[in-house]
Amino acid sequence: MNPSNPSEPQEADQPQSSMSSRWIQFGLIVLLFFLLVGPLTPEVNEPHYLSKARHYWNPAWCPNDHFLNSGDAHGVFYWSFGWITTWVSFPVAAWIGRLICWGAIAYSWQRMIAKIDPRPWVGFWAIVAGAVGVIYLHMAGEWLIGGVEAKCFAYAFAFWGLGDVLSDRWNRAWIMLGIASAFHVLVGGWMVVCLMFCWLVCPKQRPSLISILPGLFVGGAIALIGVVPLLLLNRGTSPVESSWASYYYVYERLAHHLVVHTFAWEFKVRFFLAAIAWAATAWLLRNDDKLRILNGVVAGSVVLVFIGIAIDQVFFNVVQDWLTATKLLRLYWYRIADVLVPLALAINVVVLFGKYRQTTPRTAGAVMVGLTLLVLVGMFSRIEERWTATASPADLSSLVTNPQDWADTCYWIRDNTPPDAVFLTPRLQSSFKWYAQRAEVVTTKDVPQDDLNLLQWRERRGDTHWRSFHNRETLSLAGLTEDDLRELSQKYGIRFVVVDRDLARKDGISISWSFPRVYPASADQNSSYEVYEIPDEEN
């Protein structure tokens, strides 16, 4: 056990960078995040999170939207940040949230790295390489720097907690991870598990169990603020309903995050190469007390990856019990390692360069030059991609046919339709509520987190988008008949239908409804999208 008393942390007596230098680095880190994300809104998940946050504070906004009325899985985030969305527009709220998150992550990161290596600029170079590494080395689609959502705040508190551990403040670390868990149960919860693993495998650094019980108790109590509402989401749900909801969640909606045998092989190869490189650098630094703690936490995240793979393979190939597997795979086993492995690899490499540049300057210099070039290529490739994009990440990722026409159509809807109207919208979009600020019957992106609403979400998708495909083999809503729309109007209260005309043309489908087209108003006006109104007498 470490001879220092955990209640009286012993800070390293090493030279610290000046205050001005630290603030310069802080500003550069935030600037780096800005460059990597780019100037456009919304990010992929921002319409999902910020529309839910606004509805949390103002239920009269889009009152008839099924997703917005479903269970709130991230109540702490909605409560602490969502009120901003009622005062300003979504883009402004997104930028306020981004700057808060990026600043919090940058500050907690600098604080954590200073405990490992207090030399000036170590934290900056490590986050440059680490942030680029997360972008290009992840396996399951996890990210650290992007739009504003609950997990961004959770990672900021997690890094702060790791900094406390490195300062021998274990009790405060558990409290910080408790706050992280309150914001995002899986990010904070898995970080707690990884730190517990570190406590088990690092006997030299760990304090006694009795000494950390206060922090575990307080942190656990804080975490319950996020955990209890999540557990209560599914009260009244039968085991069968819960099992099928998990099946649809895991295998139909989020397999790209949760089911490892469906991941692209190149994603798996690059992650495991990164993990091997991290393990090699961790071994070289095994005698560094501080890095042993950090790498112990990362080792815990890698163990979670292997557990997830084992669950996937055993239940898929041996037991062949998919319903049981989905209950377990829903826990995002790969999430933490996707972030921590590239970050820890970057930290280890920067520290190793500092150690070896005196003894083997040529070898260390050559390796560092090569790695620096790789990082710079990745960084500038990402920056070029984001700053030359003609549409927001949300619209590009959801394959909107014509992003500008889509936004214009949504703005017309916002300005010319009743605020409580319900729309049937194209399947391949995720930003309707962001631009149009109107309720939708269903959208693929906005999957509810409570099981009963998730089952209803799947039924709604079948009634609308998949019925259109089955009717005429098109993903455009033009595949629906007038009788279909009358039935859906009665069932879901639909008043307007937004049709992707370009997609219908591509599939050779003509729109022959007798319902009035309200947008574009003129036959001469060209738009990739058309809006039809189902008259009141048809409702």
PDB file of N, CA and C in Angstrom, residues 86-152:
ATOM      1  N   THR A  86     -34.622  26.724 -23.947  1.00  0.00           N
ATOM      2  CA  THR A  86     -35.883  27.479 -23.938  1.00  0.00           C
ATOM      3  C   THR A  86     -35.643  28.978 -24.067  1.00  0.00           C
ATOM      4  N   TRP A  87     -34.397  29.396 -23.960  1.00  0.00           N
ATOM      5  CA  TRP A  87     -34.062  30.821 -24.034  1.00  0.00           C
ATOM      6  C   TRP A  87     -33.447  31.211 -25.381  1.00  0.00           C
ATOM      7  N   VAL A  88     -32.759  30.269 -25.998  1.00  0.00           N
ATOM      8  CA  VAL A  88     -32.053  30.570 -27.244  1.00  0.00           C
ATOM      9  C   VAL A  88     -32.384  29.492 -28.277  1.00  0.00           C
ATOM     10  N   SER A  89     -31.980  29.741 -29.512  1.00  0.00           N
ATOM     11  CA  SER A  89     -32.215  28.774 -30.582  1.00  0.00           C
ATOM     12  C   SER A  89     -31.358  27.532 -30.376  1.00  0.00           C
ATOM     13  N   PHE A  90     -31.699  26.471 -31.080  1.00  0.00           N
ATOM     14  CA  PHE A  90     -30.927  25.241 -30.982  1.00  0.00           C
ATOM     15  C   PHE A  90     -29.450  25.445 -31.350  1.00  0.00           C
ATOM     16  N   PRO A  91     -29.123  26.124 -32.457  1.00  0.00           N
ATOM     17  CA  PRO A  91     -27.695  26.316 -32.771  1.00  0.00           C
ATOM     18  C   PRO A  91     -26.946  27.065 -31.675  1.00  0.00           C
ATOM     19  N   VAL A  92     -27.562  28.110 -31.120  1.00  0.00           N
ATOM     20  CA  VAL A  92     -26.896  28.861 -30.050  1.00  0.00           C
ATOM     21  C   VAL A  92     -26.729  27.980 -28.817  1.00  0.00           C
ATOM     22  N   ALA A  93     -27.763  27.237 -28.465  1.00  0.00           N
ATOM     23  CA  ALA A  93     -27.662  26.328 -27.324  1.00  0.00           C
ATOM     24  C   ALA A  93     -26.570  25.286 -27.546  1.00  0.00           C
ATOM     25  N   ALA A  94     -26.472  24.795 -28.784  1.00  0.00           N
ATOM     26  CA  ALA A  94     -25.439  23.803 -29.085  1.00  0.00           C
ATOM     27  C   ALA A  94     -24.044  24.390 -28.879  1.00  0.00           C
ATOM     28  N   TRP A  95     -23.835  25.626 -29.337  1.00  0.00           N
ATOM     29  CA  TRP A  95     -22.515  26.233 -29.183  1.00  0.00           C
ATOM     30  C   TRP A  95     -22.207  26.563 -27.726  1.00  0.00           C
ATOM     31  N   ILE A  96     -23.203  26.982 -26.979  1.00  0.00           N
ATOM     32  CA  ILE A  96     -22.973  27.201 -25.549  1.00  0.00           C
ATOM     33  C   ILE A  96     -22.581  25.890 -24.884  1.00  0.00           C
ATOM     34  N   GLY A  97     -23.320  24.834 -25.180  1.00  0.00           N
ATOM     35  CA  GLY A  97     -23.021  23.530 -24.593  1.00  0.00           C
ATOM     36  C   GLY A  97     -21.674  22.990 -25.021  1.00  0.00           C
ATOM     37  N   ARG A  98     -21.345  23.146 -26.294  1.00  0.00           N
ATOM     38  CA  ARG A  98     -20.044  22.674 -26.778  1.00  0.00           C
ATOM     39  C   ARG A  98     -18.900  23.360 -26.027  1.00  0.00           C
ATOM     40  N   LEU A  99     -18.978  24.687 -25.923  1.00  0.00           N
ATOM     41  CA  LEU A  99     -17.893  25.416 -25.262  1.00  0.00           C
ATOM     42  C   LEU A  99     -17.776  25.031 -23.789  1.00  0.00           C
ATOM     43  N   ILE A 100     -18.918  24.820 -23.138  1.00  0.00           N
ATOM     44  CA  ILE A 100     -18.864  24.376 -21.738  1.00  0.00           C
ATOM     45  C   ILE A 100     -18.215  22.996 -21.645  1.00  0.00           C
ATOM     46  N   CYS A 101     -18.661  22.070 -22.489  1.00  0.00           N
ATOM     47  CA  CYS A 101     -18.115  20.707 -22.458  1.00  0.00           C
ATOM     48  C   CYS A 101     -16.641  20.683 -22.817  1.00  0.00           C
ATOM     49  N   TRP A 102     -16.293  21.360 -23.914  1.00  0.00           N
ATOM     50  CA  TRP A 102     -14.896  21.357 -24.340  1.00  0.00           C
ATOM     51  C   TRP A 102     -14.000  21.990 -23.285  1.00  0.00           C
ATOM     52  N   GLY A 103     -14.468  23.099 -22.686  1.00  0.00           N
ATOM     53  CA  GLY A 103     -13.681  23.731 -21.636  1.00  0.00           C
ATOM     54  C   GLY A 103     -13.524  22.825 -20.426  1.00  0.00           C
ATOM     55  N   ALA A 104     -14.601  22.139 -20.042  1.00  0.00           N
ATOM     56  CA  ALA A 104     -14.541  21.243 -18.887  1.00  0.00           C
ATOM     57  C   ALA A 104     -13.606  20.068 -19.145  1.00  0.00           C
ATOM     58  N   ILE A 105     -13.682  19.497 -20.341  1.00  0.00           N
ATOM     59  CA  ILE A 105     -12.800  18.380 -20.675  1.00  0.00           C
ATOM     60  C   ILE A 105     -11.348  18.848 -20.737  1.00  0.00           C
ATOM     61  N   ALA A 106     -11.113  20.007 -21.366  1.00  0.00           N
ATOM     62  CA  ALA A 106      -9.747  20.521 -21.472  1.00  0.00           C
ATOM     63  C   ALA A 106      -9.147  20.774 -20.093  1.00  0.00           C
ATOM     64  N   TYR A 107      -9.930  21.390 -19.201  1.00  0.00           N
ATOM     65  CA  TYR A 107      -9.409  21.715 -17.872  1.00  0.00           C
ATOM     66  C   TYR A 107      -9.146  20.448 -17.061  1.00  0.00           C
ATOM     67  N   SER A 108     -10.098  19.525 -17.045  1.00  0.00           N
ATOM     68  CA  SER A 108      -9.906  18.300 -16.264  1.00  0.00           C
ATOM     69  C   SER A 108      -8.791  17.439 -16.856  1.00  0.00           C
ATOM     70  N   TRP A 109      -8.635  17.486 -18.168  1.00  0.00           N
ATOM     71  CA  TRP A 109      -7.545  16.749 -18.814  1.00  0.00           C
ATOM     72  C   TRP A 109      -6.192  17.322 -18.389  1.00  0.00           C
ATOM     73  N   GLN A 110      -6.041  18.647 -18.473  1.00  0.00           N
ATOM     74  CA  GLN A 110      -4.782  19.263 -18.058  1.00  0.00           C
ATOM     75  C   GLN A 110      -4.454  18.933 -16.608  1.00  0.00           C
ATOM     76  N   ARG A 111      -5.457  19.001 -15.773  1.00  0.00           N
ATOM     77  CA  ARG A 111      -5.264  18.712 -14.349  1.00  0.00           C
ATOM     78  C   ARG A 111      -4.813  17.272 -14.140  1.00  0.00           C
ATOM     79  N   MET A 112      -5.414  16.343 -14.885  1.00  0.00           N
ATOM     80  CA  MET A 112      -5.040  14.933 -14.766  1.00  0.00           C
ATOM     81  C   MET A 112      -3.613  14.687 -15.254  1.00  0.00           C
ATOM     82  N   ILE A 113      -3.265  15.245 -16.409  1.00  0.00           N
ATOM     83  CA  ILE A 113      -1.933  15.005 -16.971  1.00  0.00           C
ATOM     84  C   ILE A 113      -0.845  15.622 -16.094  1.00  0.00           C
ATOM     85  N   ALA A 114      -1.134  16.748 -15.458  1.00  0.00           N
ATOM     86  CA  ALA A 114      -0.145  17.387 -14.587  1.00  0.00           C
ATOM     87  C   ALA A 114       0.271  16.475 -13.444  1.00  0.00           C
ATOM     88  N   LYS A 115      -0.611  15.566 -13.027  1.00  0.00           N
ATOM     89  CA  LYS A 115      -0.265  14.622 -11.971  1.00  0.00           C
ATOM     90  C   LYS A 115       0.660  13.521 -12.478  1.00  0.00           C
ATOM     91  N   ILE A 116       0.610  13.263 -13.783  1.00  0.00           N
ATOM     92  CA  ILE A 116       1.449  12.221 -14.378  1.00  0.00           C
ATOM     93  C   ILE A 116       2.806  12.776 -14.782  1.00  0.00           C
ATOM     94  N   ASP A 117       2.786  13.883 -15.494  1.00  0.00           N
ATOM     95  CA  ASP A 117       4.020  14.493 -15.990  1.00  0.00           C
ATOM     96  C   ASP A 117       3.814  16.001 -16.010  1.00  0.00           C
ATOM     97  N   PRO A 118       4.375  16.721 -15.052  1.00  0.00           N
ATOM     98  CA  PRO A 118       4.117  18.163 -14.933  1.00  0.00           C
ATOM     99  C   PRO A 118       4.869  19.036 -15.927  1.00  0.00           C
ATOM    100  N   ARG A 119       5.650  18.436 -16.813  1.00  0.00           N
ATOM    101  CA  ARG A 119       6.380  19.250 -17.784  1.00  0.00           C
ATOM    102  C   ARG A 119       5.411  20.040 -18.668  1.00  0.00           C
ATOM    103  N   PRO A 120       5.786  21.260 -19.031  1.00  0.00           N
ATOM    104  CA  PRO A 120       4.920  22.072 -19.894  1.00  0.00           C
ATOM    105  C   PRO A 120       4.628  21.365 -21.216  1.00  0.00           C
ATOM    106  N   TRP A 121       3.397  21.508 -21.674  1.00  0.00           N
ATOM    107  CA  TRP A 121       2.939  21.071 -22.989  1.00  0.00           C
ATOM    108  C   TRP A 121       2.742  19.557 -23.142  1.00  0.00           C
ATOM    109  N   VAL A 122       3.047  18.783 -22.116  1.00  0.00           N
ATOM    110  CA  VAL A 122       2.815  17.339 -22.217  1.00  0.00           C
ATOM    111  C   VAL A 122       1.328  17.065 -22.436  1.00  0.00           C
ATOM    112  N   GLY A 123       0.481  17.724 -21.645  1.00  0.00           N
ATOM    113  CA  GLY A 123      -0.954  17.520 -21.781  1.00  0.00           C
ATOM    114  C   GLY A 123      -1.481  17.930 -23.136  1.00  0.00           C
ATOM    115  N   PHE A 124      -0.938  19.014 -23.675  1.00  0.00           N
ATOM    116  CA  PHE A 124      -1.407  19.485 -24.973  1.00  0.00           C
ATOM    117  C   PHE A 124      -1.079  18.481 -26.073  1.00  0.00           C
ATOM    118  N   TRP A 125       0.188  18.055 -26.126  1.00  0.00           N
ATOM    119  CA  TRP A 125       0.563  17.118 -27.188  1.00  0.00           C
ATOM    120  C   TRP A 125      -0.169  15.792 -27.034  1.00  0.00           C
ATOM    121  N   ALA A 126      -0.390  15.385 -25.790  1.00  0.00           N
ATOM    122  CA  ALA A 126      -1.089  14.125 -25.563  1.00  0.00           C
ATOM    123  C   ALA A 126      -2.544  14.192 -26.032  1.00  0.00           C
ATOM    124  N   ILE A 127      -3.221  15.317 -25.799  1.00  0.00           N
ATOM    125  CA  ILE A 127      -4.620  15.415 -26.214  1.00  0.00           C
ATOM    126  C   ILE A 127      -4.725  15.582 -27.725  1.00  0.00           C
ATOM    127  N   VAL A 128      -3.745  16.220 -28.357  1.00  0.00           N
ATOM    128  CA  VAL A 128      -3.753  16.306 -29.822  1.00  0.00           C
ATOM    129  C   VAL A 128      -3.736  14.896 -30.411  1.00  0.00           C
ATOM    130  N   ALA A 129      -2.738  14.100 -29.970  1.00  0.00           N
ATOM    131  CA  ALA A 129      -2.628  12.732 -30.491  1.00  0.00           C
ATOM    132  C   ALA A 129      -3.809  11.878 -30.045  1.00  0.00           C
ATOM    133  N   GLY A 130      -4.235  12.057 -28.788  1.00  0.00           N
ATOM    134  CA  GLY A 130      -5.320  11.233 -28.266  1.00  0.00           C
ATOM    135  C   GLY A 130      -6.646  11.515 -28.938  1.00  0.00           C
ATOM    136  N   ALA A 131      -6.959  12.786 -29.159  1.00  0.00           N
ATOM    137  CA  ALA A 131      -8.232  13.133 -29.802  1.00  0.00           C
ATOM    138  C   ALA A 131      -8.290  12.608 -31.229  1.00  0.00           C
ATOM    139  N   VAL A 132      -7.179  12.732 -31.946  1.00  0.00           N
ATOM    140  CA  VAL A 132      -7.121  12.185 -33.310  1.00  0.00           C
ATOM    141  C   VAL A 132      -7.219  10.662 -33.255  1.00  0.00           C
ATOM    142  N   GLY A 133      -6.579  10.058 -32.244  1.00  0.00           N
ATOM    143  CA  GLY A 133      -6.640   8.611 -32.096  1.00  0.00           C
ATOM    144  C   GLY A 133      -8.050   8.112 -31.868  1.00  0.00           C
ATOM    145  N   VAL A 134      -8.816   8.822 -31.046  1.00  0.00           N
ATOM    146  CA  VAL A 134     -10.207   8.418 -30.804  1.00  0.00           C
ATOM    147  C   VAL A 134     -11.006   8.460 -32.100  1.00  0.00           C
ATOM    148  N   ILE A 135     -10.749   9.447 -32.945  1.00  0.00           N
ATOM    149  CA  ILE A 135     -11.479   9.580 -34.207  1.00  0.00           C
ATOM    150  C   ILE A 135     -11.192   8.420 -35.144  1.00  0.00           C
ATOM    151  N   TYR A 136      -9.932   7.982 -35.209  1.00  0.00           N
ATOM    152  CA  TYR A 136      -9.538   7.017 -36.236  1.00  0.00           C
ATOM    153  C   TYR A 136      -9.249   5.612 -35.717  1.00  0.00           C
ATOM    154  N   LEU A 137      -9.235   5.403 -34.417  1.00  0.00           N
ATOM    155  CA  LEU A 137      -8.893   4.086 -33.880  1.00  0.00           C
ATOM    156  C   LEU A 137     -10.028   3.417 -33.119  1.00  0.00           C
ATOM    157  N   HIS A 138     -11.173   4.067 -33.031  1.00  0.00           N
ATOM    158  CA  HIS A 138     -12.292   3.451 -32.301  1.00  0.00           C
ATOM    159  C   HIS A 138     -12.781   2.211 -33.036  1.00  0.00           C
ATOM    160  N   MET A 139     -13.416   1.324 -32.300  1.00  0.00           N
ATOM    161  CA  MET A 139     -13.969   0.105 -32.885  1.00  0.00           C
ATOM    162  C   MET A 139     -15.488   0.163 -32.980  1.00  0.00           C
ATOM    163  N   ALA A 140     -16.133   0.768 -31.988  1.00  0.00           N
ATOM    164  CA  ALA A 140     -17.585   0.682 -31.874  1.00  0.00           C
ATOM    165  C   ALA A 140     -18.279   2.027 -32.049  1.00  0.00           C
ATOM    166  N   GLY A 141     -17.598   2.997 -32.633  1.00  0.00           N
ATOM    167  CA  GLY A 141     -18.252   4.257 -32.936  1.00  0.00           C
ATOM    168  C   GLY A 141     -18.313   5.260 -31.802  1.00  0.00           C
ATOM    169  N   GLU A 142     -17.524   5.030 -30.739  1.00  0.00           N
ATOM    170  CA  GLU A 142     -17.538   5.979 -29.627  1.00  0.00           C
ATOM    171  C   GLU A 142     -16.718   7.212 -29.980  1.00  0.00           C
ATOM    172  N   TRP A 143     -17.066   8.354 -29.368  1.00  0.00           N
ATOM    173  CA  TRP A 143     -16.324   9.590 -29.605  1.00  0.00           C
ATOM    174  C   TRP A 143     -16.241  10.372 -28.309  1.00  0.00           C
ATOM    175  N   LEU A 144     -15.288  11.284 -28.269  1.00  0.00           N
ATOM    176  CA  LEU A 144     -15.075  12.133 -27.097  1.00  0.00           C
ATOM    177  C   LEU A 144     -15.399  13.585 -27.392  1.00  0.00           C
ATOM    178  N   ILE A 145     -14.920  14.092 -28.521  1.00  0.00           N
ATOM    179  CA  ILE A 145     -15.085  15.496 -28.872  1.00  0.00           C
ATOM    180  C   ILE A 145     -16.071  15.609 -30.025  1.00  0.00           C
ATOM    181  N   GLY A 146     -17.188  16.283 -29.765  1.00  0.00           N
ATOM    182  CA  GLY A 146     -18.205  16.454 -30.797  1.00  0.00           C
ATOM    183  C   GLY A 146     -19.253  17.423 -30.308  1.00  0.00           C
ATOM    184  N   GLY A 147     -20.521  17.095 -30.533  1.00  0.00           N
ATOM    185  CA  GLY A 147     -21.603  17.943 -30.084  1.00  0.00           C
ATOM    186  C   GLY A 147     -21.844  17.804 -28.593  1.00  0.00           C
ATOM    187  N   VAL A 148     -22.809  18.591 -28.108  1.00  0.00           N
ATOM    188  CA  VAL A 148     -23.108  18.583 -26.680  1.00  0.00           C
ATOM    189  C   VAL A 148     -24.133  17.499 -26.388  1.00  0.00           C
ATOM    190  N   GLU A 149     -23.837  16.692 -25.394  1.00  0.00           N
ATOM    191  CA  GLU A 149     -24.776  15.702 -24.884  1.00  0.00           C
ATOM    192  C   GLU A 149     -24.295  15.249 -23.509  1.00  0.00           C
ATOM    193  N   ALA A 150     -25.032  14.353 -22.892  1.00  0.00           N
ATOM    194  CA  ALA A 150     -24.785  13.993 -21.493  1.00  0.00           C
ATOM    195  C   ALA A 150     -23.387  13.414 -21.265  1.00  0.00           C
ATOM    196  N   LYS A 151     -22.919  12.580 -22.191  1.00  0.00           N
ATOM    197  CA  LYS A 151     -21.660  11.894 -21.926  1.00  0.00           C
ATOM    198  C   LYS A 151     -20.459  12.843 -21.958  1.00  0.00           C
ATOM    199  N   CYS A 152     -20.581  13.985 -22.620  1.00  0.00           N
ATOM    200  CA  CYS A 152     -19.476  14.951 -22.618  1.00  0.00           C
ATOM    201  C   CYS A 152     -19.206  15.442 -21.197  1.00  0.00           C
TER     202      CYS A 152
END
